[in-house]
Amino acid sequence: MERADVLRLFVVITDEYPNFDDSDENVDRHLKALKDFPFETAVQNVERHIEISSFYPKISEIRGFAADQSARERELEATRTYLDQREARRKKSTLPPSGWKDDLLAKLRNT
C-alpha cells in the first residue's frame, strides 16, 4: 500500500467515523504498518468493521486476521475440489440393475 492508498482508506473511515484522526502523523503511522498489505483487502476489512462496530478500526482490524483469511481461502479451495470430485463421480455413476434389491433380500432370507 502506498501513501495515496492510505489517504483513500482514510476517506472511507472518516465518512463513517468523523472523529477519526486523519493527521499526517497518523497517515505515516498507518503507512508504516500497512505498506505490505493490499489496499483492496484493507477496504474490505474496513467495510466489514463498519458493519459491526461503532468505533473506528485499529490497524490490526484494518489488516484483519491474515491467518483467518488464508484459512478461509484454503477451506474454500478444499470445498471446491471436493465438489468437483463429487460431480465427476456423479457423472460416472450408473443405476443398479433392476431387481437387485429383491434378489438381495431373497438371498438374505434364504440364509
XYZ file of C-alpha atoms in Angstrom:
111
model
C 0.000 0.000 0.000
C 1.236 3.486 -0.765
C 0.524 6.859 0.858
C -2.225 7.658 -1.639
C -3.909 4.340 -0.785
C -3.783 5.140 2.933
C -5.374 8.522 2.212
C -8.137 6.832 0.178
C -8.632 4.382 3.023
C -8.876 7.272 5.489
C -11.671 8.770 3.350
C -13.667 5.561 3.767
C -13.016 5.563 7.519
C -13.743 9.268 8.125
C -17.007 9.044 6.165
C -18.298 6.745 8.901
C -16.164 7.905 11.816
C -15.790 11.715 11.581
C -13.642 11.843 14.747
C -11.000 9.564 13.239
C -7.518 11.118 13.365
C -6.534 11.833 9.769
C -3.412 13.818 10.624
C -0.176 13.421 8.652
C 1.368 11.646 11.638
C -1.446 9.089 11.680
C -1.186 8.632 7.907
C 2.539 7.945 8.317
C 1.892 5.502 11.163
C -0.699 3.617 9.113
C 1.527 3.639 6.032
C 4.361 2.060 8.012
C 2.055 -0.674 9.316
C 0.179 -1.276 6.053
C 2.879 -0.869 3.393
C 2.962 -4.631 2.760
C -0.832 -5.017 2.825
C -3.127 -4.962 -0.247
C -5.372 -1.898 -0.475
C -8.442 -3.850 -1.666
C -8.272 -6.188 1.305
C -7.890 -3.256 3.690
C -11.006 -1.604 2.246
C -12.965 -4.862 2.570
C -11.856 -5.225 6.196
C -12.797 -1.609 6.968
C -16.216 -2.026 5.343
C -16.793 -5.211 7.342
C -15.673 -3.383 10.503
C -18.089 -0.516 9.818
C -20.959 -3.003 9.746
C -20.221 -4.317 13.234
C -18.580 -1.553 15.249
C -19.364 1.996 16.261
C -15.655 2.687 16.922
C -13.164 3.370 14.159
C -10.878 0.463 13.224
C -7.402 -0.001 14.612
C -4.546 -1.028 12.346
C -4.918 -4.649 13.444
C -8.585 -4.549 12.417
C -7.736 -2.950 9.073
C -5.255 -5.738 8.438
C -7.782 -8.263 9.636
C -6.566 -11.623 10.675
C -4.420 -12.807 7.806
C -4.275 -16.315 9.223
C -8.068 -16.477 9.323
C -8.279 -15.165 5.769
C -5.780 -17.673 4.431
C -7.509 -20.482 6.340
C -10.834 -19.477 4.772
C -9.227 -19.463 1.328
C -7.730 -22.937 1.894
C -11.080 -24.251 3.130
C -12.855 -22.737 0.135
C -10.376 -24.344 -2.254
C -10.719 -27.722 -0.496
C -14.507 -27.454 -0.727
C -14.336 -26.628 -4.441
C -12.046 -29.601 -5.042
C -14.374 -31.910 -3.105
C -17.446 -30.698 -5.000
C -15.666 -31.068 -8.347
C -14.673 -34.647 -7.453
C -18.196 -35.407 -6.315
C -19.651 -34.079 -9.571
C -17.157 -36.134 -11.614
C -18.146 -39.283 -9.695
C -21.823 -38.499 -10.157
C -21.339 -38.282 -13.933
C -19.617 -41.701 -13.956
C -22.175 -43.407 -11.751
C -24.925 -45.704 -13.015
C -28.098 -47.057 -11.537
C -28.049 -50.603 -10.186
C -29.686 -53.246 -12.384
C -33.413 -53.646 -11.981
C -34.453 -56.208 -9.393
C -31.147 -56.092 -7.476
C -32.857 -55.188 -4.232
C -35.368 -58.037 -4.470
C -32.593 -60.524 -5.346
C -30.541 -59.392 -2.371
C -33.481 -59.636 0.015
C -34.312 -63.108 -1.282
C -30.740 -64.265 -0.722
C -30.734 -62.857 2.804
C -33.999 -64.622 3.656
C -32.745 -67.985 2.410
C -29.657 -67.976 4.618
